[in-house]
Protein backbone atom coordinates (compact mmCIF):
# COMPACT_ATOMS: atom_id res chain seq x y z
CA UNK A 1 0.00 0.00 0.00
CA UNK A 2 0.96 3.64 -0.32
CA UNK A 3 0.32 6.35 2.27
CA UNK A 4 1.12 10.04 2.55
CA UNK A 5 2.51 10.27 6.06
CA UNK A 6 3.05 13.08 8.53
CA UNK A 7 6.52 12.30 9.87
CA UNK A 8 7.12 15.55 11.77
CA UNK A 9 4.98 18.44 12.97
CA UNK A 10 4.74 21.12 10.32
CA UNK A 11 3.08 22.21 7.11
CA UNK A 12 2.20 20.14 4.04
CA UNK A 13 5.86 20.09 2.99
CA UNK A 14 6.56 17.65 5.86
CA UNK A 15 4.34 14.92 4.35
CA UNK A 16 6.12 11.93 2.77
CA UNK A 17 4.72 9.40 0.28
CA UNK A 18 5.64 5.98 1.67
CA UNK A 19 5.19 2.34 0.66
CA UNK A 20 4.04 0.08 3.52
CA UNK A 21 2.80 -3.50 3.96
CA UNK A 22 -0.93 -3.89 3.37
CA UNK A 23 -2.80 -3.84 6.70
CA UNK A 24 -4.69 -6.87 7.95
CA UNK A 25 -8.11 -6.21 9.49
CA UNK A 26 -8.48 -7.33 13.09
CA UNK A 27 -11.53 -8.68 14.79
CA UNK A 28 -14.55 -6.50 14.06
CA UNK A 29 -12.69 -4.62 11.32
CA UNK A 30 -12.88 -4.39 7.55
CA UNK A 31 -10.10 -3.56 5.11
CA UNK A 32 -11.13 -0.78 2.74
CA UNK A 33 -9.54 -0.06 -0.60
CA UNK A 34 -9.72 3.72 -0.45
CA UNK A 35 -10.94 5.40 -3.63
CA UNK A 36 -11.17 8.98 -2.37
CA UNK A 37 -10.47 11.00 0.76
CA UNK A 38 -12.06 14.35 1.54
CA UNK A 39 -9.81 17.17 2.68
CA UNK A 40 -11.11 19.10 5.68
CA UNK A 41 -9.85 21.95 7.84
CA UNK A 42 -8.80 19.65 10.72
CA UNK A 43 -6.24 18.07 8.34
CA UNK A 44 -4.44 21.41 8.08
CA UNK A 45 -4.24 21.61 11.89
CA UNK A 46 -3.51 17.98 12.73
CA UNK A 47 -0.25 17.81 10.78
CA UNK A 48 0.94 20.89 12.72
CA UNK A 49 -0.06 19.44 16.11
CA UNK A 50 -2.62 22.23 16.47
CA UNK A 51 -5.73 20.03 16.59
CA UNK A 52 -7.31 18.60 19.75
CA UNK A 53 -6.63 15.09 18.43
CA UNK A 54 -2.90 14.30 18.05
CA UNK A 55 -2.29 10.85 16.52
CA UNK A 56 1.10 9.23 17.16
CA UNK A 57 3.48 9.63 14.22
CA UNK A 58 3.85 8.59 11.56
CA UNK A 59 0.21 8.98 10.54
CA UNK A 60 -1.66 9.82 7.37
CA UNK A 61 -4.04 12.78 7.42
CA UNK A 62 -7.48 12.38 5.88
CA UNK A 63 -10.42 11.93 8.22
CA UNK A 64 -13.11 11.11 5.67
CA UNK A 65 -12.94 8.27 3.13
CA UNK A 66 -14.95 6.33 0.57
CA UNK A 67 -13.98 3.01 -0.98
CA UNK A 68 -14.71 -0.69 -1.36
CA UNK A 69 -14.52 -3.49 1.18
CA UNK A 70 -11.55 -5.75 0.33
CA UNK A 71 -11.40 -8.11 3.32
CA UNK A 72 -13.56 -8.89 6.34
CA UNK A 73 -12.00 -9.37 9.76
CA UNK A 74 -13.13 -12.04 12.18
CA UNK A 75 -16.65 -11.62 13.51
CA UNK A 76 -17.78 -9.00 10.99
CA UNK A 77 -21.41 -9.27 9.93
CA UNK A 78 -23.53 -7.12 7.64
CA UNK A 79 -20.78 -6.45 5.07
CA UNK A 80 -19.51 -8.27 2.01
CA UNK A 81 -16.41 -7.92 -0.10
CA UNK A 82 -17.16 -5.28 -2.75
CA UNK A 83 -19.53 -3.20 -0.64
CA UNK A 84 -19.20 0.54 -1.21
CA UNK A 85 -18.61 2.24 2.12
CA UNK A 86 -17.77 5.66 3.51
CA UNK A 87 -16.48 6.47 6.95
CA UNK A 88 -15.22 9.16 9.25
CA UNK A 89 -11.79 7.92 10.29
CA UNK A 90 -10.28 10.91 12.10
CA UNK A 91 -7.05 10.33 10.17
CA UNK A 92 -5.48 7.70 7.92
CA UNK A 93 -7.45 8.47 4.77
CA UNK A 94 -4.50 9.55 2.63
CA UNK A 95 -3.67 5.90 1.94
CA UNK A 96 -4.64 3.29 -0.61
CA UNK A 97 -5.68 0.80 2.12
CA UNK A 98 -7.17 1.38 5.56
CA UNK A 99 -8.45 -1.03 8.21
CA UNK A 100 -11.39 0.44 10.11
CA UNK A 101 -13.95 -0.79 12.60
CA UNK A 102 -16.93 -2.21 10.76
CA UNK A 103 -19.30 -0.28 13.03
CA UNK A 104 -17.84 2.97 11.65
CA UNK A 105 -18.51 2.09 8.00
CA UNK A 106 -21.66 3.26 6.24
CA UNK A 107 -22.87 1.78 2.98
CA UNK A 108 -23.81 4.32 0.34
CA UNK A 109 -25.81 4.04 -2.88
CA UNK A 110 -24.30 3.14 -6.27
CA UNK A 111 -25.66 6.43 -7.62
CA UNK A 112 -23.18 8.39 -5.46
CA UNK A 113 -19.64 8.59 -6.92
CA UNK A 114 -16.73 7.79 -4.62
CA UNK A 115 -15.40 11.34 -4.66
CA UNK A 116 -18.76 12.79 -3.61
CA UNK A 117 -19.16 10.12 -0.93
CA UNK A 118 -15.75 11.08 0.50
CA UNK A 119 -16.93 14.69 0.82
CA UNK A 120 -20.40 14.06 2.20
CA UNK A 121 -20.63 13.28 5.89
CA UNK A 122 -18.24 15.80 7.47
CA UNK A 123 -19.63 18.92 5.82
CA UNK A 124 -23.29 18.01 5.51
CA UNK A 125 -23.30 16.23 8.87
CA UNK A 126 -21.87 19.31 10.58
CA UNK A 127 -24.18 21.78 8.89
CA UNK A 128 -27.33 19.68 9.25
CA UNK A 129 -26.65 19.11 12.94
CA UNK A 130 -26.09 22.86 13.31
CA UNK A 131 -29.20 24.01 11.45
CA UNK A 132 -31.59 21.25 12.50
CA UNK A 133 -30.52 20.16 15.97
CA UNK A 134 -28.89 23.29 17.36
CA UNK A 135 -30.76 26.14 15.64
CA UNK A 136 -34.11 24.50 14.79
CA UNK A 137 -34.14 26.53 11.58
CA UNK A 138 -37.70 27.13 10.38
CA UNK A 139 -39.16 27.77 6.91
CA UNK A 140 -39.30 31.49 6.17
CA UNK A 141 -36.47 32.42 8.56
CA UNK A 142 -33.36 34.28 7.43
CA UNK A 143 -30.04 32.46 7.63
CA UNK A 144 -26.67 34.25 7.43
CA UNK A 145 -23.69 32.03 6.58
CA UNK A 146 -20.17 33.33 7.27
CA UNK A 147 -17.45 31.64 5.25
CA UNK A 148 -20.18 30.52 2.90
CA UNK A 149 -17.99 29.37 -0.01
CA UNK A 150 -16.10 26.71 1.97
CA UNK A 151 -17.07 23.10 2.58
CA UNK A 152 -19.36 23.46 5.61
CA UNK A 153 -20.52 26.89 4.46
CA UNK A 154 -21.66 25.74 1.03
CA UNK A 155 -23.38 22.76 2.67
CA UNK A 156 -25.17 25.20 4.99
CA UNK A 157 -26.42 27.18 1.98
CA UNK A 158 -27.89 24.09 0.32
CA UNK A 159 -29.41 22.77 3.54
CA UNK A 160 -30.78 26.17 4.49
CA UNK A 161 -32.58 26.38 1.15
CA UNK A 162 -33.83 22.80 1.46
CA UNK A 163 -35.25 23.70 4.90
CA UNK A 164 -37.10 26.69 3.46
CA UNK A 165 -34.91 29.54 4.72
CA UNK A 166 -33.82 32.74 2.98
CA UNK A 167 -30.03 32.50 2.81
CA UNK A 168 -27.52 35.36 2.89
CA UNK A 169 -23.97 34.23 2.07
CA UNK A 170 -21.07 36.28 3.44
CA UNK A 171 -17.72 35.81 1.67
CA UNK A 172 -14.46 37.64 1.00
CA UNK A 173 -14.25 37.79 -2.83
CA UNK A 174 -16.55 38.29 -5.83
CA UNK A 175 -15.79 34.81 -7.24
CA UNK A 176 -16.86 33.26 -3.93
CA UNK A 177 -20.07 35.32 -4.03
CA UNK A 178 -20.80 34.08 -7.55
CA UNK A 179 -20.19 30.49 -6.44
CA UNK A 180 -22.62 30.90 -3.52
CA UNK A 181 -25.31 32.30 -5.78
CA UNK A 182 -24.81 29.37 -8.15
CA UNK A 183 -25.66 26.89 -5.35
CA UNK A 184 -28.74 28.73 -4.14
CA UNK A 185 -27.86 31.72 -1.95
CA UNK A 186 -30.52 34.41 -2.19
CA UNK A 187 -28.15 37.28 -1.34
CA UNK A 188 -24.41 37.75 -0.92
CA UNK A 189 -22.24 40.14 1.10
CA UNK A 190 -18.52 40.82 0.68
CA UNK A 191 -16.50 41.37 3.83
CA UNK A 192 -12.89 42.62 3.96
CA UNK A 193 -9.96 40.60 5.25
CA UNK A 194 -8.88 41.64 8.74
CA UNK A 195 -11.55 44.32 9.20
CA UNK A 196 -10.88 47.30 11.46
CA UNK A 197 -13.61 48.92 13.55
CA UNK A 198 -14.98 50.98 10.67
CA UNK A 199 -15.08 47.95 8.39
CA UNK A 200 -16.81 45.94 11.11
CA UNK A 201 -19.52 48.61 11.40
CA UNK A 202 -19.94 48.65 7.63
CA UNK A 203 -20.25 44.86 7.55
CA UNK A 204 -22.94 44.89 10.23
CA UNK A 205 -24.79 47.66 8.38
CA UNK A 206 -24.69 45.64 5.14
CA UNK A 207 -26.15 42.60 6.89
CA UNK A 208 -28.98 44.63 8.41
CA UNK A 209 -29.75 46.20 5.02
CA UNK A 210 -30.33 42.75 3.52
CA UNK A 211 -31.93 41.12 6.56
CA UNK A 212 -34.49 43.84 7.16
CA UNK A 213 -35.58 45.60 10.32
CA UNK A 214 -36.01 42.41 12.35
CA UNK A 215 -32.48 41.14 11.70
CA UNK A 216 -31.10 37.66 11.01
CA UNK A 217 -32.83 34.70 12.65
CA UNK A 218 -29.89 32.28 12.48
CA UNK A 219 -26.19 33.03 12.03
CA UNK A 220 -23.89 30.19 10.96
CA UNK A 221 -20.37 31.33 11.86
CA UNK A 222 -17.63 29.15 10.40
CA UNK A 223 -15.10 32.01 10.44
CA UNK A 224 -14.87 33.66 13.88
CA UNK A 225 -12.30 36.38 14.45
CA UNK A 226 -13.25 40.01 13.81
CA UNK A 227 -16.38 38.98 11.89
CA UNK A 228 -18.24 37.55 14.87
CA UNK A 229 -19.22 40.76 16.67
CA UNK A 230 -20.61 42.65 13.64
CA UNK A 231 -22.60 39.57 12.68
CA UNK A 232 -23.97 39.18 16.21
CA UNK A 233 -25.05 42.83 16.19
CA UNK A 234 -27.32 42.02 13.25
CA UNK A 235 -29.14 39.14 14.93
CA UNK A 236 -32.90 39.18 15.43
CA UNK A 237 -34.75 39.00 18.73
CA UNK A 238 -34.50 35.40 19.96
CA UNK A 239 -32.05 34.64 17.14
CA UNK A 240 -29.57 31.76 17.30
CA UNK A 241 -25.87 32.33 16.75
CA UNK A 242 -24.12 29.08 15.77
CA UNK A 243 -20.46 28.80 16.77
CA UNK A 244 -18.99 26.45 14.16
CA UNK A 245 -15.29 27.27 13.65
CA UNK A 246 -12.48 29.80 14.00
CA UNK A 247 -10.13 29.93 10.98
CA UNK A 248 -9.93 33.72 11.50
CA UNK A 249 -9.24 33.31 15.23
CA UNK A 250 -11.29 32.79 18.39
CA UNK A 251 -13.47 35.90 18.76
CA UNK A 252 -14.23 38.01 21.81
CA UNK A 253 -17.76 39.39 21.84
CA UNK A 254 -19.54 41.65 24.36
CA UNK A 255 -22.06 39.38 26.05
CA UNK A 256 -24.41 42.29 26.68
CA UNK A 257 -25.42 41.81 23.04
CA UNK A 258 -26.90 38.43 23.92
CA UNK A 259 -28.93 40.09 26.67
CA UNK A 260 -30.12 42.98 24.49
CA UNK A 261 -31.05 40.70 21.62
CA UNK A 262 -32.57 37.95 23.75
CA UNK A 263 -30.55 35.61 21.56
CA UNK A 264 -28.78 32.30 22.03
CA UNK A 265 -25.09 31.69 21.38
CA UNK A 266 -24.99 28.00 20.55
CA UNK A 267 -21.95 25.74 20.26
CA UNK A 268 -21.80 23.25 17.39
CA UNK A 269 -19.54 20.28 18.20
CA UNK A 270 -20.78 17.79 15.64
CA UNK A 271 -18.00 15.25 16.23
CA UNK A 272 -18.98 14.88 19.89
CA UNK A 273 -22.68 14.69 19.03
CA UNK A 274 -22.04 11.71 16.74
CA UNK A 275 -20.80 9.67 19.73
CA UNK A 276 -23.09 11.15 22.37
CA UNK A 277 -26.29 10.99 20.29
CA UNK A 278 -25.86 8.07 17.85
CA UNK A 279 -29.59 7.66 17.19
CA UNK A 280 -29.97 11.31 16.20
CA UNK A 281 -26.87 11.03 14.02
CA UNK A 282 -28.28 7.97 12.24
CA UNK A 283 -31.57 9.79 11.66
CA UNK A 284 -29.74 12.80 10.24
CA UNK A 285 -27.69 10.62 7.89
CA UNK A 286 -30.82 8.94 6.59
CA UNK A 287 -32.40 12.33 5.93
CA UNK A 288 -29.22 13.61 4.23
CA UNK A 289 -29.10 10.63 1.89
CA UNK A 290 -32.75 11.37 1.11
CA UNK A 291 -31.92 14.99 0.26
CA UNK A 292 -29.07 13.77 -1.97
CA UNK A 293 -31.44 11.40 -3.78
CA UNK A 294 -33.81 14.33 -4.34
CA UNK A 295 -30.89 16.38 -5.76
CA UNK A 296 -31.30 19.01 -3.06
CA UNK A 297 -27.72 18.63 -1.84
CA UNK A 298 -24.60 17.67 -3.77
CA UNK A 299 -20.93 18.03 -2.74
CA UNK A 300 -19.38 20.83 -4.80
CA UNK A 301 -15.93 19.44 -5.60
CA UNK A 302 -13.82 22.11 -7.26
CA UNK A 303 -10.34 20.58 -6.89
CA UNK A 304 -9.07 16.98 -7.14
CA UNK A 305 -5.52 15.81 -6.39
CA UNK A 306 -3.87 12.39 -6.70
CA UNK A 307 -2.35 10.91 -3.54
CA UNK A 308 1.12 11.96 -4.64
CA UNK A 309 -0.06 15.58 -4.56
CA UNK A 310 -2.02 15.34 -1.31
CA UNK A 311 0.26 17.93 0.30
CA UNK A 312 -0.85 20.44 -2.35
CA UNK A 313 -4.48 19.66 -1.49
CA UNK A 314 -3.88 20.54 2.17
CA UNK A 315 -1.93 23.66 1.21
CA UNK A 316 -4.81 24.83 -1.00
CA UNK A 317 -7.26 24.41 1.85
CA UNK A 318 -4.90 26.24 4.22
CA UNK A 319 -5.02 29.30 1.96
CA UNK A 320 -8.79 29.65 2.59
CA UNK A 321 -9.38 30.24 -1.11
CA UNK A 322 -11.25 27.02 -1.82
CA UNK A 323 -14.72 27.02 -3.33
CA UNK A 324 -16.66 24.03 -2.03
CA UNK A 325 -14.68 20.85 -1.48
CA UNK A 326 -11.21 19.46 -2.18
CA UNK A 327 -10.67 15.70 -2.57
CA UNK A 328 -7.70 13.38 -2.85
CA UNK A 329 -8.34 10.54 -5.30
CA UNK A 330 -6.48 7.25 -5.09
CA UNK A 331 -5.49 4.69 -7.70
CA UNK A 332 -7.08 1.26 -7.75
CA UNK A 333 -5.77 -0.70 -4.77
Coordinates of C-alpha atoms in Angstrom, one line a residue:
X1 CA 0.0 0.0 0.0
X2 CA 1.0 3.6 -0.3
X3 CA 0.3 6.3 2.3
X4 CA 1.1 10.0 2.5
X5 CA 2.5 10.3 6.1
X6 CA 3.0 13.1 8.5
X7 CA 6.5 12.3 9.9
X8 CA 7.1 15.6 11.8
X9 CA 5.0 18.4 13.0
X10 CA 4.7 21.1 10.3
X11 CA 3.1 22.2 7.1
X12 CA 2.2 20.1 4.0
X13 CA 5.9 20.1 3.0
X14 CA 6.6 17.7 5.9
X15 CA 4.3 14.9 4.4
X16 CA 6.1 11.9 2.8
X17 CA 4.7 9.4 0.3
X18 CA 5.6 6.0 1.7
X19 CA 5.2 2.3 0.7
X20 CA 4.0 0.1 3.5
X21 CA 2.8 -3.5 4.0
X22 CA -0.9 -3.9 3.4
X23 CA -2.8 -3.8 6.7
X24 CA -4.7 -6.9 8.0
X25 CA -8.1 -6.2 9.5
X26 CA -8.5 -7.3 13.1
X27 CA -11.5 -8.7 14.8
X28 CA -14.6 -6.5 14.1
X29 CA -12.7 -4.6 11.3
X30 CA -12.9 -4.4 7.6
X31 CA -10.1 -3.6 5.1
X32 CA -11.1 -0.8 2.7
X33 CA -9.5 -0.1 -0.6
X34 CA -9.7 3.7 -0.4
X35 CA -10.9 5.4 -3.6
X36 CA -11.2 9.0 -2.4
X37 CA -10.5 11.0 0.8
X38 CA -12.1 14.4 1.5
X39 CA -9.8 17.2 2.7
X40 CA -11.1 19.1 5.7
X41 CA -9.8 21.9 7.8
X42 CA -8.8 19.6 10.7
X43 CA -6.2 18.1 8.3
X44 CA -4.4 21.4 8.1
X45 CA -4.2 21.6 11.9
X46 CA -3.5 18.0 12.7
X47 CA -0.2 17.8 10.8
X48 CA 0.9 20.9 12.7
X49 CA -0.1 19.4 16.1
X50 CA -2.6 22.2 16.5
X51 CA -5.7 20.0 16.6
X52 CA -7.3 18.6 19.7
X53 CA -6.6 15.1 18.4
X54 CA -2.9 14.3 18.1
X55 CA -2.3 10.9 16.5
X56 CA 1.1 9.2 17.2
X57 CA 3.5 9.6 14.2
X58 CA 3.8 8.6 11.6
X59 CA 0.2 9.0 10.5
X60 CA -1.7 9.8 7.4
X61 CA -4.0 12.8 7.4
X62 CA -7.5 12.4 5.9
X63 CA -10.4 11.9 8.2
X64 CA -13.1 11.1 5.7
X65 CA -12.9 8.3 3.1
X66 CA -14.9 6.3 0.6
X67 CA -14.0 3.0 -1.0
X68 CA -14.7 -0.7 -1.4
X69 CA -14.5 -3.5 1.2
X70 CA -11.6 -5.7 0.3
X71 CA -11.4 -8.1 3.3
X72 CA -13.6 -8.9 6.3
X73 CA -12.0 -9.4 9.8
X74 CA -13.1 -12.0 12.2
X75 CA -16.6 -11.6 13.5
X76 CA -17.8 -9.0 11.0
X77 CA -21.4 -9.3 9.9
X78 CA -23.5 -7.1 7.6
X79 CA -20.8 -6.4 5.1
X80 CA -19.5 -8.3 2.0
X81 CA -16.4 -7.9 -0.1
X82 CA -17.2 -5.3 -2.8
X83 CA -19.5 -3.2 -0.6
X84 CA -19.2 0.5 -1.2
X85 CA -18.6 2.2 2.1
X86 CA -17.8 5.7 3.5
X87 CA -16.5 6.5 7.0
X88 CA -15.2 9.2 9.3
X89 CA -11.8 7.9 10.3
X90 CA -10.3 10.9 12.1
X91 CA -7.1 10.3 10.2
X92 CA -5.5 7.7 7.9
X93 CA -7.4 8.5 4.8
X94 CA -4.5 9.5 2.6
X95 CA -3.7 5.9 1.9
X96 CA -4.6 3.3 -0.6
X97 CA -5.7 0.8 2.1
X98 CA -7.2 1.4 5.6
X99 CA -8.5 -1.0 8.2
X100 CA -11.4 0.4 10.1
X101 CA -14.0 -0.8 12.6
X102 CA -16.9 -2.2 10.8
X103 CA -19.3 -0.3 13.0
X104 CA -17.8 3.0 11.6
X105 CA -18.5 2.1 8.0
X106 CA -21.7 3.3 6.2
X107 CA -22.9 1.8 3.0
X108 CA -23.8 4.3 0.3
X109 CA -25.8 4.0 -2.9
X110 CA -24.3 3.1 -6.3
X111 CA -25.7 6.4 -7.6
X112 CA -23.2 8.4 -5.5
X113 CA -19.6 8.6 -6.9
X114 CA -16.7 7.8 -4.6
X115 CA -15.4 11.3 -4.7
X116 CA -18.8 12.8 -3.6
X117 CA -19.2 10.1 -0.9
X118 CA -15.8 11.1 0.5
X119 CA -16.9 14.7 0.8
X120 CA -20.4 14.1 2.2
X121 CA -20.6 13.3 5.9
X122 CA -18.2 15.8 7.5
X123 CA -19.6 18.9 5.8
X124 CA -23.3 18.0 5.5
X125 CA -23.3 16.2 8.9
X126 CA -21.9 19.3 10.6
X127 CA -24.2 21.8 8.9
X128 CA -27.3 19.7 9.3
X129 CA -26.6 19.1 12.9
X130 CA -26.1 22.9 13.3
X131 CA -29.2 24.0 11.4
X132 CA -31.6 21.3 12.5
X133 CA -30.5 20.2 16.0
X134 CA -28.9 23.3 17.4
X135 CA -30.8 26.1 15.6
X136 CA -34.1 24.5 14.8
X137 CA -34.1 26.5 11.6
X138 CA -37.7 27.1 10.4
X139 CA -39.2 27.8 6.9
X140 CA -39.3 31.5 6.2
X141 CA -36.5 32.4 8.6
X142 CA -33.4 34.3 7.4
X143 CA -30.0 32.5 7.6
X144 CA -26.7 34.3 7.4
X145 CA -23.7 32.0 6.6
X146 CA -20.2 33.3 7.3
X147 CA -17.4 31.6 5.2
X148 CA -20.2 30.5 2.9
X149 CA -18.0 29.4 0.0
X150 CA -16.1 26.7 2.0
X151 CA -17.1 23.1 2.6
X152 CA -19.4 23.5 5.6
X153 CA -20.5 26.9 4.5
X154 CA -21.7 25.7 1.0
X155 CA -23.4 22.8 2.7
X156 CA -25.2 25.2 5.0
X157 CA -26.4 27.2 2.0
X158 CA -27.9 24.1 0.3
X159 CA -29.4 22.8 3.5
X160 CA -30.8 26.2 4.5
X161 CA -32.6 26.4 1.1
X162 CA -33.8 22.8 1.5
X163 CA -35.2 23.7 4.9
X164 CA -37.1 26.7 3.5
X165 CA -34.9 29.5 4.7
X166 CA -33.8 32.7 3.0
X167 CA -30.0 32.5 2.8
X168 CA -27.5 35.4 2.9
X169 CA -24.0 34.2 2.1
X170 CA -21.1 36.3 3.4
X171 CA -17.7 35.8 1.7
X172 CA -14.5 37.6 1.0
X173 CA -14.3 37.8 -2.8
X174 CA -16.6 38.3 -5.8
X175 CA -15.8 34.8 -7.2
X176 CA -16.9 33.3 -3.9
X177 CA -20.1 35.3 -4.0
X178 CA -20.8 34.1 -7.6
X179 CA -20.2 30.5 -6.4
X180 CA -22.6 30.9 -3.5
X181 CA -25.3 32.3 -5.8
X182 CA -24.8 29.4 -8.1
X183 CA -25.7 26.9 -5.4
X184 CA -28.7 28.7 -4.1
X185 CA -27.9 31.7 -2.0
X186 CA -30.5 34.4 -2.2
X187 CA -28.2 37.3 -1.3
X188 CA -24.4 37.7 -0.9
X189 CA -22.2 40.1 1.1
X190 CA -18.5 40.8 0.7
X191 CA -16.5 41.4 3.8
X192 CA -12.9 42.6 4.0
X193 CA -10.0 40.6 5.3
X194 CA -8.9 41.6 8.7
X195 CA -11.6 44.3 9.2
X196 CA -10.9 47.3 11.5
X197 CA -13.6 48.9 13.6
X198 CA -15.0 51.0 10.7
X199 CA -15.1 47.9 8.4
X200 CA -16.8 45.9 11.1
X201 CA -19.5 48.6 11.4
X202 CA -19.9 48.7 7.6
X203 CA -20.2 44.9 7.6
X204 CA -22.9 44.9 10.2
X205 CA -24.8 47.7 8.4
X206 CA -24.7 45.6 5.1
X207 CA -26.2 42.6 6.9
X208 CA -29.0 44.6 8.4
X209 CA -29.8 46.2 5.0
X210 CA -30.3 42.7 3.5
X211 CA -31.9 41.1 6.6
X212 CA -34.5 43.8 7.2
X213 CA -35.6 45.6 10.3
X214 CA -36.0 42.4 12.3
X215 CA -32.5 41.1 11.7
X216 CA -31.1 37.7 11.0
X217 CA -32.8 34.7 12.7
X218 CA -29.9 32.3 12.5
X219 CA -26.2 33.0 12.0
X220 CA -23.9 30.2 11.0
X221 CA -20.4 31.3 11.9
X222 CA -17.6 29.2 10.4
X223 CA -15.1 32.0 10.4
X224 CA -14.9 33.7 13.9
X225 CA -12.3 36.4 14.4
X226 CA -13.2 40.0 13.8
X227 CA -16.4 39.0 11.9
X228 CA -18.2 37.6 14.9
X229 CA -19.2 40.8 16.7
X230 CA -20.6 42.7 13.6
X231 CA -22.6 39.6 12.7
X232 CA -24.0 39.2 16.2
X233 CA -25.1 42.8 16.2
X234 CA -27.3 42.0 13.2
X235 CA -29.1 39.1 14.9
X236 CA -32.9 39.2 15.4
X237 CA -34.8 39.0 18.7
X238 CA -34.5 35.4 20.0
X239 CA -32.0 34.6 17.1
X240 CA -29.6 31.8 17.3
X241 CA -25.9 32.3 16.8
X242 CA -24.1 29.1 15.8
X243 CA -20.5 28.8 16.8
X244 CA -19.0 26.4 14.2
X245 CA -15.3 27.3 13.7
X246 CA -12.5 29.8 14.0
X247 CA -10.1 29.9 11.0
X248 CA -9.9 33.7 11.5
X249 CA -9.2 33.3 15.2
X250 CA -11.3 32.8 18.4
X251 CA -13.5 35.9 18.8
X252 CA -14.2 38.0 21.8
X253 CA -17.8 39.4 21.8
X254 CA -19.5 41.7 24.4
X255 CA -22.1 39.4 26.1
X256 CA -24.4 42.3 26.7
X257 CA -25.4 41.8 23.0
X258 CA -26.9 38.4 23.9
X259 CA -28.9 40.1 26.7
X260 CA -30.1 43.0 24.5
X261 CA -31.0 40.7 21.6
X262 CA -32.6 37.9 23.8
X263 CA -30.6 35.6 21.6
X264 CA -28.8 32.3 22.0
X265 CA -25.1 31.7 21.4
X266 CA -25.0 28.0 20.6
X267 CA -21.9 25.7 20.3
X268 CA -21.8 23.2 17.4
X269 CA -19.5 20.3 18.2
X270 CA -20.8 17.8 15.6
X271 CA -18.0 15.3 16.2
X272 CA -19.0 14.9 19.9
X273 CA -22.7 14.7 19.0
X274 CA -22.0 11.7 16.7
X275 CA -20.8 9.7 19.7
X276 CA -23.1 11.1 22.4
X277 CA -26.3 11.0 20.3
X278 CA -25.9 8.1 17.9
X279 CA -29.6 7.7 17.2
X280 CA -30.0 11.3 16.2
X281 CA -26.9 11.0 14.0
X282 CA -28.3 8.0 12.2
X283 CA -31.6 9.8 11.7
X284 CA -29.7 12.8 10.2
X285 CA -27.7 10.6 7.9
X286 CA -30.8 8.9 6.6
X287 CA -32.4 12.3 5.9
X288 CA -29.2 13.6 4.2
X289 CA -29.1 10.6 1.9
X290 CA -32.7 11.4 1.1
X291 CA -31.9 15.0 0.3
X292 CA -29.1 13.8 -2.0
X293 CA -31.4 11.4 -3.8
X294 CA -33.8 14.3 -4.3
X295 CA -30.9 16.4 -5.8
X296 CA -31.3 19.0 -3.1
X297 CA -27.7 18.6 -1.8
X298 CA -24.6 17.7 -3.8
X299 CA -20.9 18.0 -2.7
X300 CA -19.4 20.8 -4.8
X301 CA -15.9 19.4 -5.6
X302 CA -13.8 22.1 -7.3
X303 CA -10.3 20.6 -6.9
X304 CA -9.1 17.0 -7.1
X305 CA -5.5 15.8 -6.4
X306 CA -3.9 12.4 -6.7
X307 CA -2.4 10.9 -3.5
X308 CA 1.1 12.0 -4.6
X309 CA -0.1 15.6 -4.6
X310 CA -2.0 15.3 -1.3
X311 CA 0.3 17.9 0.3
X312 CA -0.9 20.4 -2.4
X313 CA -4.5 19.7 -1.5
X314 CA -3.9 20.5 2.2
X315 CA -1.9 23.7 1.2
X316 CA -4.8 24.8 -1.0
X317 CA -7.3 24.4 1.9
X318 CA -4.9 26.2 4.2
X319 CA -5.0 29.3 2.0
X320 CA -8.8 29.6 2.6
X321 CA -9.4 30.2 -1.1
X322 CA -11.2 27.0 -1.8
X323 CA -14.7 27.0 -3.3
X324 CA -16.7 24.0 -2.0
X325 CA -14.7 20.9 -1.5
X326 CA -11.2 19.5 -2.2
X327 CA -10.7 15.7 -2.6
X328 CA -7.7 13.4 -2.8
X329 CA -8.3 10.5 -5.3
X330 CA -6.5 7.2 -5.1
X331 CA -5.5 4.7 -7.7
X332 CA -7.1 1.3 -7.8
X333 CA -5.8 -0.7 -4.8

